[in-house]
Coordinates of C-alpha atoms and ligand atoms in Angstrom, one line a residue:
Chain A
X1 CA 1.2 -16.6 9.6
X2 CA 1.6 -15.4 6.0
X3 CA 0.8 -17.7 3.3
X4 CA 1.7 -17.0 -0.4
X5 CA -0.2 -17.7 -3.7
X6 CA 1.7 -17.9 -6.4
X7 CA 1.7 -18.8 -9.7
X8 CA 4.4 -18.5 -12.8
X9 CA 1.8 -16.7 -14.8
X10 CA -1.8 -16.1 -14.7
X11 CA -4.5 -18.1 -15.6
X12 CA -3.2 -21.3 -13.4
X13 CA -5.9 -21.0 -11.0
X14 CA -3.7 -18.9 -8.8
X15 CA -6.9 -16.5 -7.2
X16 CA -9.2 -19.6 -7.4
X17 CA -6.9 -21.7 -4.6
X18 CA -6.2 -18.5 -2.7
X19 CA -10.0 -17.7 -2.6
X20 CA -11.2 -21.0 -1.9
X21 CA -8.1 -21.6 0.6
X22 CA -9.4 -18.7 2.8
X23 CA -13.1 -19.6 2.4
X24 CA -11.9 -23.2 3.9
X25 CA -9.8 -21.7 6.8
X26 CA -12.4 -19.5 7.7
X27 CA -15.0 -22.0 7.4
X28 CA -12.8 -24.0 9.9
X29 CA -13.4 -20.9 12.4
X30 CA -10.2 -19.0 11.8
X31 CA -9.5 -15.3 11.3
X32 CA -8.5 -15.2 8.1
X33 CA -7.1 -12.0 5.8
X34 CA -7.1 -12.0 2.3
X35 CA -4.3 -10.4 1.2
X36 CA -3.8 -9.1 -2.7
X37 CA -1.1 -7.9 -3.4
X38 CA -1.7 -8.0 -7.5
X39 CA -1.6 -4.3 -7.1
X40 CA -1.8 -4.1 -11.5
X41 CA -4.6 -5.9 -11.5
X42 CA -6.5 -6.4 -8.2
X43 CA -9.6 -9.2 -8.2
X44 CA -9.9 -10.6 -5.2
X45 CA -12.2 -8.3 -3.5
X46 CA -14.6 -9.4 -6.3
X47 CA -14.5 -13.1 -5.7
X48 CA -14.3 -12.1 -1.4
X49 CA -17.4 -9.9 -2.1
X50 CA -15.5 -7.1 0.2
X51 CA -17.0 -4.3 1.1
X52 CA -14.5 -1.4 1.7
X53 CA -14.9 0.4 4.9
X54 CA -11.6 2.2 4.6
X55 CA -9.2 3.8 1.9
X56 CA -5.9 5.5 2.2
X57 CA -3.5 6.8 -0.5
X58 CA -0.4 5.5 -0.9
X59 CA 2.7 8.1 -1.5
X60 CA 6.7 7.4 -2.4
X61 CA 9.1 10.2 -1.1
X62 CA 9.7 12.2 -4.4
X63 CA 13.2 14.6 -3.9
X64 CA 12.9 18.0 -5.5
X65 CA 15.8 20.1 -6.2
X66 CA 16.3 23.8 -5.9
X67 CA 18.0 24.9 -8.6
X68 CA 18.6 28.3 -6.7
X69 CA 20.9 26.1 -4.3
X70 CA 22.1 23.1 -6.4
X71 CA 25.7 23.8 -7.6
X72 CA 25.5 21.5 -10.7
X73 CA 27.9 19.3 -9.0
X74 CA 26.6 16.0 -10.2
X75 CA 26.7 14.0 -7.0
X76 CA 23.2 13.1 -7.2
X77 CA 23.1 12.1 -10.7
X78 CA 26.5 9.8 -10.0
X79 CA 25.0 8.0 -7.0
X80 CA 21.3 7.5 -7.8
X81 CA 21.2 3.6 -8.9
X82 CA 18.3 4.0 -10.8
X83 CA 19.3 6.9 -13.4
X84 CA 16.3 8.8 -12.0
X85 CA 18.6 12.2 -11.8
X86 CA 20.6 14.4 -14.7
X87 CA 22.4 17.1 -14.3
X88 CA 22.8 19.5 -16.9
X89 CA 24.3 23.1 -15.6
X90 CA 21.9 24.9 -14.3
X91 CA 19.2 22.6 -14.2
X92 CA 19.0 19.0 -12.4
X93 CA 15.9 17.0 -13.4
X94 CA 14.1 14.2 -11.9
X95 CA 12.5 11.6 -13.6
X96 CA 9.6 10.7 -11.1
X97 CA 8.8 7.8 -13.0
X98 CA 12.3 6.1 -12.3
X99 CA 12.9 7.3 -8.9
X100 CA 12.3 4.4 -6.3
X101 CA 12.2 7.0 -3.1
X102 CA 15.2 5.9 -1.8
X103 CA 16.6 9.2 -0.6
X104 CA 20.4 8.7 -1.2
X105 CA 20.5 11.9 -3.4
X106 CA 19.1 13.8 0.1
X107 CA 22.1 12.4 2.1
X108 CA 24.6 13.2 -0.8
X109 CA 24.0 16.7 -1.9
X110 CA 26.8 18.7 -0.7
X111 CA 25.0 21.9 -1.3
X112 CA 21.4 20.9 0.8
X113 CA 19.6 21.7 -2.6
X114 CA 17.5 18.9 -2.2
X115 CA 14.3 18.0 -0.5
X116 CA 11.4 15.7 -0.2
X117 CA 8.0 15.9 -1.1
X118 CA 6.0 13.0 -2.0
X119 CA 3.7 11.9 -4.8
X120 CA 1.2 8.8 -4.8
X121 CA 1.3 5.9 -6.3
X122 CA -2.0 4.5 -5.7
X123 CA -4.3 3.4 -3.0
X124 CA -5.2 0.8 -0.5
X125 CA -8.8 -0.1 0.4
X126 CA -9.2 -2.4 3.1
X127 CA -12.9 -3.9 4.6
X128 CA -14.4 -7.0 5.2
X129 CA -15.6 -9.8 3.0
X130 CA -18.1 -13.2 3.3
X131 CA -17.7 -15.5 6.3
X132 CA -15.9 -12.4 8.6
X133 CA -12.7 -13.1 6.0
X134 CA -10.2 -9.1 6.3
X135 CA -9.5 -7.8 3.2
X136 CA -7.3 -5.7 1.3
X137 CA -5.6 -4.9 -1.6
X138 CA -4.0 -2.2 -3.5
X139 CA -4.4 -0.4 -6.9
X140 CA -2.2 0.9 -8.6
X141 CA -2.1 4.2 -10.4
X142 CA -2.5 3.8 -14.3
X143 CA 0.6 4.4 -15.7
X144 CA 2.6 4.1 -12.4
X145 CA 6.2 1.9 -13.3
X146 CA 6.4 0.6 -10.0
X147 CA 4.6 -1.8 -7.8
X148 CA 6.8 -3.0 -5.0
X149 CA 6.7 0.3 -2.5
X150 CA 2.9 0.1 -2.9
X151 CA 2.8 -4.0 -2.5
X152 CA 5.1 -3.4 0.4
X153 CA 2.6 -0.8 2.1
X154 CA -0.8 -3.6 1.5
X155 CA 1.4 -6.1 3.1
X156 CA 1.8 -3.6 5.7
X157 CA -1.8 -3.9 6.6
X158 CA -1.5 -7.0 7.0
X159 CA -3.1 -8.3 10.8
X160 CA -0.6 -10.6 12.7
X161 CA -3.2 -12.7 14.8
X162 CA -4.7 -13.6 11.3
X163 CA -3.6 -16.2 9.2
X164 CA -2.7 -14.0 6.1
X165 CA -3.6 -15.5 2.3
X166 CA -1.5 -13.7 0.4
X167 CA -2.4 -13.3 -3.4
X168 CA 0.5 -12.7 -5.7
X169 CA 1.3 -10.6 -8.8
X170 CA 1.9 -13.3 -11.3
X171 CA 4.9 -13.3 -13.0
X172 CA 8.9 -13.6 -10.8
X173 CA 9.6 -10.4 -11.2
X174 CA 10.5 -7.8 -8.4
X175 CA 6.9 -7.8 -7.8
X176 CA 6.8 -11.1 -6.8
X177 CA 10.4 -10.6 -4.6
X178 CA 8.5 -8.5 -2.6
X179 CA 5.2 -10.5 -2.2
X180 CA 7.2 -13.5 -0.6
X181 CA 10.0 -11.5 1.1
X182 CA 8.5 -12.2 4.4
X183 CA 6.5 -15.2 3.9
X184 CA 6.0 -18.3 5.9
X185 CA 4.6 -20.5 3.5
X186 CA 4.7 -20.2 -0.6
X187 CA 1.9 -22.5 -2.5
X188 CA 2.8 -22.4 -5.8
X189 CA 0.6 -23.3 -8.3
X190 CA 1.0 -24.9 -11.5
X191 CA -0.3 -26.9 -14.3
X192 CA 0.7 -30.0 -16.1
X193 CA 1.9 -28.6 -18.9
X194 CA 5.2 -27.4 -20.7
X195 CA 4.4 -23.8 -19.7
X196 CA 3.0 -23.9 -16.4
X197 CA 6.2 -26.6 -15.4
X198 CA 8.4 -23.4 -17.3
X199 CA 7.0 -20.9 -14.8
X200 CA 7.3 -23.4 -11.7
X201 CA 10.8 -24.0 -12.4
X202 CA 11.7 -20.5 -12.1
X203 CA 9.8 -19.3 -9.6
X204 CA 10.3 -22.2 -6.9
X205 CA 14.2 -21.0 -8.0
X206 CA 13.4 -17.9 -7.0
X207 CA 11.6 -18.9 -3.8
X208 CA 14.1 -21.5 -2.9
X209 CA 16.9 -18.6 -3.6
X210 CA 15.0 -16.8 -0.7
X211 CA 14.8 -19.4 1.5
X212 CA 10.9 -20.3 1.6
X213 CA 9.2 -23.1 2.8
X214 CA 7.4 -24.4 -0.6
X215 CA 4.4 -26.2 -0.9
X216 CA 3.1 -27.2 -4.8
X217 CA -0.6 -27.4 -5.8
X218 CA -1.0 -28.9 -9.1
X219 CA -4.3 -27.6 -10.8
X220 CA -6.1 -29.3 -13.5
X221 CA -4.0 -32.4 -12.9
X222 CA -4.4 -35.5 -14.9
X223 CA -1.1 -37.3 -13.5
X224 CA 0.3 -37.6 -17.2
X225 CA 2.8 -35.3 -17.3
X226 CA 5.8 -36.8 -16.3
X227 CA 8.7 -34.0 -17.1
X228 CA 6.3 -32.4 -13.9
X229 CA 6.6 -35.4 -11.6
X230 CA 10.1 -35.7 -12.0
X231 CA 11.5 -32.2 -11.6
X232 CA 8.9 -32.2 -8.4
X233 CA 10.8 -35.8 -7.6
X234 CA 14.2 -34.0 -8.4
X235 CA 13.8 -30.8 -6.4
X236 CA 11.6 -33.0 -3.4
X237 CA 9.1 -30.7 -3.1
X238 CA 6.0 -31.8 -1.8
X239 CA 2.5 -31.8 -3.6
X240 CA -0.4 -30.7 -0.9
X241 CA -2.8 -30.9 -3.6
X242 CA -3.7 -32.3 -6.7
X243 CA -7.1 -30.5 -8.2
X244 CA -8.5 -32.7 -10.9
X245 CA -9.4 -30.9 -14.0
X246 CA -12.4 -29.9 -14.4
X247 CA -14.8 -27.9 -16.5
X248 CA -16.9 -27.0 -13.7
X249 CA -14.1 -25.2 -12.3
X250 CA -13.7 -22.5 -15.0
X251 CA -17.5 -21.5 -14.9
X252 CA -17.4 -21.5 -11.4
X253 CA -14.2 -19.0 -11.7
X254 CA -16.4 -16.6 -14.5
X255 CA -19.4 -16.3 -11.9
X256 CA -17.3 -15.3 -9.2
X257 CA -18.6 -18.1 -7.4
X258 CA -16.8 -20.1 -4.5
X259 CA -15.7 -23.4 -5.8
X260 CA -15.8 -25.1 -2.5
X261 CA -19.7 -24.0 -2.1
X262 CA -20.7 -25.3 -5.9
X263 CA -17.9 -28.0 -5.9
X264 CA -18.2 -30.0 -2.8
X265 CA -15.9 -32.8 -3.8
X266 CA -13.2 -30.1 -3.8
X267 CA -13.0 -29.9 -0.1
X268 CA -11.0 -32.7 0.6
X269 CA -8.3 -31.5 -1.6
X270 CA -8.1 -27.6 0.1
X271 CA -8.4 -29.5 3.6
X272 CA -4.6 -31.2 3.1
X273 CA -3.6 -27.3 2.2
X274 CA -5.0 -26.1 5.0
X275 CA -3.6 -29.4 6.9
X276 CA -0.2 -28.3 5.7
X277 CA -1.2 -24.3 6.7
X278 CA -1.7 -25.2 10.1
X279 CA 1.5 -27.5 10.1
X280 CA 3.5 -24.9 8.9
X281 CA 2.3 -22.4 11.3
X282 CA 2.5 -24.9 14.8
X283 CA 6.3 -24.8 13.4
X284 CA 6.4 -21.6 13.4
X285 CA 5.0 -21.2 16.9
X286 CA 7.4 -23.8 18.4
X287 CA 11.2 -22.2 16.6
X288 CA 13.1 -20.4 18.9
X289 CA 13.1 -17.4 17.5
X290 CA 9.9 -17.1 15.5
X291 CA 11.6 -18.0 11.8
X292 CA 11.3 -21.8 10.3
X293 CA 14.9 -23.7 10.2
Chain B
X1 CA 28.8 23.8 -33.6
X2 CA 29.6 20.0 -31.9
X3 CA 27.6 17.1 -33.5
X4 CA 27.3 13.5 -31.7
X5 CA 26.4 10.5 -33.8
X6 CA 25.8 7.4 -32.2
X7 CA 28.3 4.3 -33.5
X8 CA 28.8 1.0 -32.7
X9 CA 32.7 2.1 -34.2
X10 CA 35.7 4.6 -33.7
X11 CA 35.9 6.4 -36.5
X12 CA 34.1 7.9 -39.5
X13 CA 33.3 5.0 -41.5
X14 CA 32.1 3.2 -38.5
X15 CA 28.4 2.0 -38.8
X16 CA 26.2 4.0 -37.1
X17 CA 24.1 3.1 -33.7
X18 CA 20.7 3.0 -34.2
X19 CA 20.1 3.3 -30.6
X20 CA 20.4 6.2 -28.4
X21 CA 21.0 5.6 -24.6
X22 CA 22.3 2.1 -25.9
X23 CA 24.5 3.1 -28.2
X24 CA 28.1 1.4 -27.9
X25 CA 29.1 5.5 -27.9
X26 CA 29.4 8.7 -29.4
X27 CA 31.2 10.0 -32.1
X28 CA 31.4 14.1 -31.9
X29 CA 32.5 15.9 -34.8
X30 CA 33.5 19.7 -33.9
X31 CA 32.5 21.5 -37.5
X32 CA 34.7 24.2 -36.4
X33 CA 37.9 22.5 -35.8
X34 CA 37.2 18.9 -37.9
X35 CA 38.0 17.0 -35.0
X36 CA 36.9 13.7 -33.4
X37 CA 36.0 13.0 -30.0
X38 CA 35.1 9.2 -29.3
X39 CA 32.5 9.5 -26.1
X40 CA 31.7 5.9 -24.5
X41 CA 28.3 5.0 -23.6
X42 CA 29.0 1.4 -22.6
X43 CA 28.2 1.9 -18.8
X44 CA 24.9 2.2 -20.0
X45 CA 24.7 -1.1 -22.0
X46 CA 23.4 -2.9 -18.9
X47 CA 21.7 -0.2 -17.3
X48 CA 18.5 -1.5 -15.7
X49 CA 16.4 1.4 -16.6
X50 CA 17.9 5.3 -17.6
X51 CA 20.1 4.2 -20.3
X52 CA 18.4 7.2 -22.6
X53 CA 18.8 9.7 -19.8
X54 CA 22.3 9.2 -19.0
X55 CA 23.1 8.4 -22.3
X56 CA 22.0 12.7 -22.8
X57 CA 23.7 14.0 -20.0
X58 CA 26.5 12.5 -21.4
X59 CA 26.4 14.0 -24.5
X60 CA 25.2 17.5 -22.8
X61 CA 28.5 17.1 -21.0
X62 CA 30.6 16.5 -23.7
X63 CA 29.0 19.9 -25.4
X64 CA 27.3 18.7 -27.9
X65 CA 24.7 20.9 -29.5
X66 CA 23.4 18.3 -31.8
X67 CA 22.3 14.6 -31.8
X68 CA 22.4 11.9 -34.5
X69 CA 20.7 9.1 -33.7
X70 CA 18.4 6.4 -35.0
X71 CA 15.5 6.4 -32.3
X72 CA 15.6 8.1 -29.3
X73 CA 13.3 7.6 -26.2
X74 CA 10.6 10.2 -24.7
X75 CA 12.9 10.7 -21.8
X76 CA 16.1 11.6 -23.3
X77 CA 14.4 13.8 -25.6
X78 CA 13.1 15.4 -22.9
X79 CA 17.1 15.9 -21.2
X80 CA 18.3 16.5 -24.8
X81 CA 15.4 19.3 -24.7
X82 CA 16.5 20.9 -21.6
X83 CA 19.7 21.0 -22.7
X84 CA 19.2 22.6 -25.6
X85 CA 20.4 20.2 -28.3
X86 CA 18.8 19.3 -31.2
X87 CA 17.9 15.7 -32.2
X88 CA 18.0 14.5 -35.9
X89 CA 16.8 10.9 -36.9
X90 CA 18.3 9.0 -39.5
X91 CA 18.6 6.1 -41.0
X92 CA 22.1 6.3 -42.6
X93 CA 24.7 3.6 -42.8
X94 CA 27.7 5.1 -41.3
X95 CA 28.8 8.0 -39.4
X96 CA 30.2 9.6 -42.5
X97 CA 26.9 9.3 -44.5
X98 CA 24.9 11.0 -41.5
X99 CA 26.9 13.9 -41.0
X100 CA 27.0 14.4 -44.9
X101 CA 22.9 14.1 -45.3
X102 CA 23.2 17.1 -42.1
X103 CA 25.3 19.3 -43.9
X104 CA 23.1 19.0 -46.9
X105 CA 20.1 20.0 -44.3
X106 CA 18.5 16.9 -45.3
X107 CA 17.8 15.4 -41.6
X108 CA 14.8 16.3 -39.9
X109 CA 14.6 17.5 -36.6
X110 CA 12.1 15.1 -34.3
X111 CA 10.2 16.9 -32.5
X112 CA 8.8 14.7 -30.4
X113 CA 10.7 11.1 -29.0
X114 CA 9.9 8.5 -31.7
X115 CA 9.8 5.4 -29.6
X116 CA 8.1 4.5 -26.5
X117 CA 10.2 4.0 -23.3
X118 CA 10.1 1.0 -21.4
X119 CA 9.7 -0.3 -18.3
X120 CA 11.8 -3.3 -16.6
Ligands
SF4_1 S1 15.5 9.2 -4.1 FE1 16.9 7.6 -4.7 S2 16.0 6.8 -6.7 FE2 15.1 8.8 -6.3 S3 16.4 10.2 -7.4 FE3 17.1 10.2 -5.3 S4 18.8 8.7 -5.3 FE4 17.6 8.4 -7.2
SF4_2 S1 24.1 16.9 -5.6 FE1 22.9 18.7 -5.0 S2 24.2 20.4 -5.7 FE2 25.0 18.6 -6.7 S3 24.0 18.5 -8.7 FE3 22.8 17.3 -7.3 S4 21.2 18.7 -6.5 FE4 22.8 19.9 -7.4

């Protein structure tokens, strides 16, 4: 069962409902893996309090040409969709930093002059936080352009006889494509305000483009901001939770504390997510072919 | 000697592109025969990401040994670089104005790319 996080931007409380989600599912005697796949800016293992037992290096295929071989031909350069090659006569260049490892220049070489080596693009550390929760997540080389290959290799990690909380990049771009590409359950989390209802808009579009189940969690909610209400009325997506605002909340967050252990009255709220979790993943169990209708 | 000027026009009066690999296209003026070649660039308009590398390849292939261009990113400088053409900023209204202030050796050759790529 893999459950996305997600939020529009940052700052909505995103990490703080994926933390305390997992806390509450594995306080409920689950096998739970934390999942963060905010490869730019990883902090989960912070709030998780994981301890890394293993690390790996992540590496994209990088093609290198031999310009001994390479007959200046300029198939590669005229195929590759992301500009990554030129070809100037006698010498065909790649840019590593707009290659996405794809390997079509490989197939279409005429003259073999190409060939792959590989380069990293950061590194995954996975290990064990409080309460027995899995974790992992990746970072990202500084400087490195592009996420998604390395999101796609933490999600890889990921452990199918745990429920997975998945922790997204914020942000709708291909980052987050990749985050929910093969998610059960998207929780996205928003705020009662003109921005946060922005960012909702366009990533439940995204989301909904993609075919995901979506669930909404409405953080610092005061139930007075009707443009919200109504475009969660319109679209008929269902609220599992309304977390009341709170000032509590945000010096819980600084600490790196667990809300649910400082914040009692917060339970009930992440026990109809986790209601909704478990729902979701009985569903799951019971289609056919192992994919919601 | 081959000199491309980027233009959002056809022809010598035509307003000059500030951009590089975003330039509408390329005007190249052949001081050895006084002729125009008109070079499109547009393909790269929507380009994703690679505009400024394609954008020189382009220009490589149409034999260019100089560039005229407003700003041009660290990556096509580095293709222009390889190819051996030179790269002159400049600020110049039109197309006509730049290659003037050239032949007057009053552009500067960058030596370095003068903005930052970016990422999208
Ligand atoms: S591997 Fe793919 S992206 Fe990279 S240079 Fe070759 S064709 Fe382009
Ligand atoms: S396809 Fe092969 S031979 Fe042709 S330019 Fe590219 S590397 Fe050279």
């Amino acid at each position: 069962m893999k459950v996305v996080i997600a939020s529009g931007k940052g700052g909505t409380g995103k990490t703080t409902v994926a933390v305390n989600l997992a806390w509450f599912l594995a306080n409920c005697g689950r096998k739970v893996q934390y999942i963060d796949c905010d490869v730019e800016e990883p902090n989960g293992n912070f709030f998780i309090s994981a301890h890394f037992s293993k690390r790996i290096s992540a590496f994209v295929m990088l093609p290198v040409v031999d310009q001994q071989k390479c007959t200046s031909c300029g198939e590669c350069s005229a195929k590759c969709r992301f500009n990554a090659i030129v070809r100037l006569p006698g010498n065909t260049m790649i840019f590593p930093e707009l290659c996405h490892g794809c390997g079509l220049c490989l197939l279409v070489c005429p003259a073999k002059a190409i060939s792959e080596d590989e380069r990293e693009i950061g590194i995954i550390e996975s290990g064990m936080g409080w309460g027995g929760i899995s974790f992992v997540h990746g970072v990202l080389n500084i400087g490195e352009p592009m996420p998604k290959p390395l999101i796609r290799k933490v999600k890889e990690q990921g452990l199918s006889d745990h429920i997975q909380i998945i922790d997204a990049p914020p942000g709708t771009s291909c980052s987050f494509v990749e985050t929910i590409s093969d998610a059960d359950l998207v929780i996205l989390v928003t705020e009662p305000t003109p921005f946060g209802l922005h960012d909702l808009k366009i990533s439940e579009e995204v989301a909904r483009a993609r075919g995901k189940s979506i669930r909404v969690v409405i953080n610092k909610d005061n139930g007075t901001f009707r443009p919200l209400e109504k475009f969660l009325e319109d679209r008929r997506l269902k609220i599992t939770a309304r977390l009341p605002e709170n000032r509590k909340v945000a010096e819980v967050y600084s600490k790196g504390d667990i809300l649910l252990e400082e914040l009692p009255d917060y339970r009930e709220h992440f026990s109809s997510i986790a209601a909704e979790v478990f729902r979701q993943s009985e569903n799951l169990e019971h289609s056919p072919n192992g994919v919601l209708p | 000697m081959k000199i491309a000027i980027t233009t959002s026009g056809d022809n010598l009066a035509s307003p000059m592109d500030s951009r590089f690999g975003r330039a509408v296209r390329f005007l190249v003026y052949d001081t050895d025969t006084k002729g125009l070649l008109l070079v499109d660039n547009s393909q790269n308009l929507n380009a994703a990401q690679g505009a400024g590398i394609q954008a020189a390849q382009t220009v490589a292939e149409a034999g260019a040994n100089v560039v005229i261009t407003g700003h041009c990113g660290p990556k096509a400088f580095r293709v222009l670089k390889a190819a051996g053409i030179a790269v002159y900023n400049c600020e110049a209204a039109t197309v006509q104005e730049a290659l003037g202030l050239f032949g007057e050796g009053k552009l500067l050759t960058a030596s370095n790319a003068d903005v930052e790529g970016h990422w999208s």
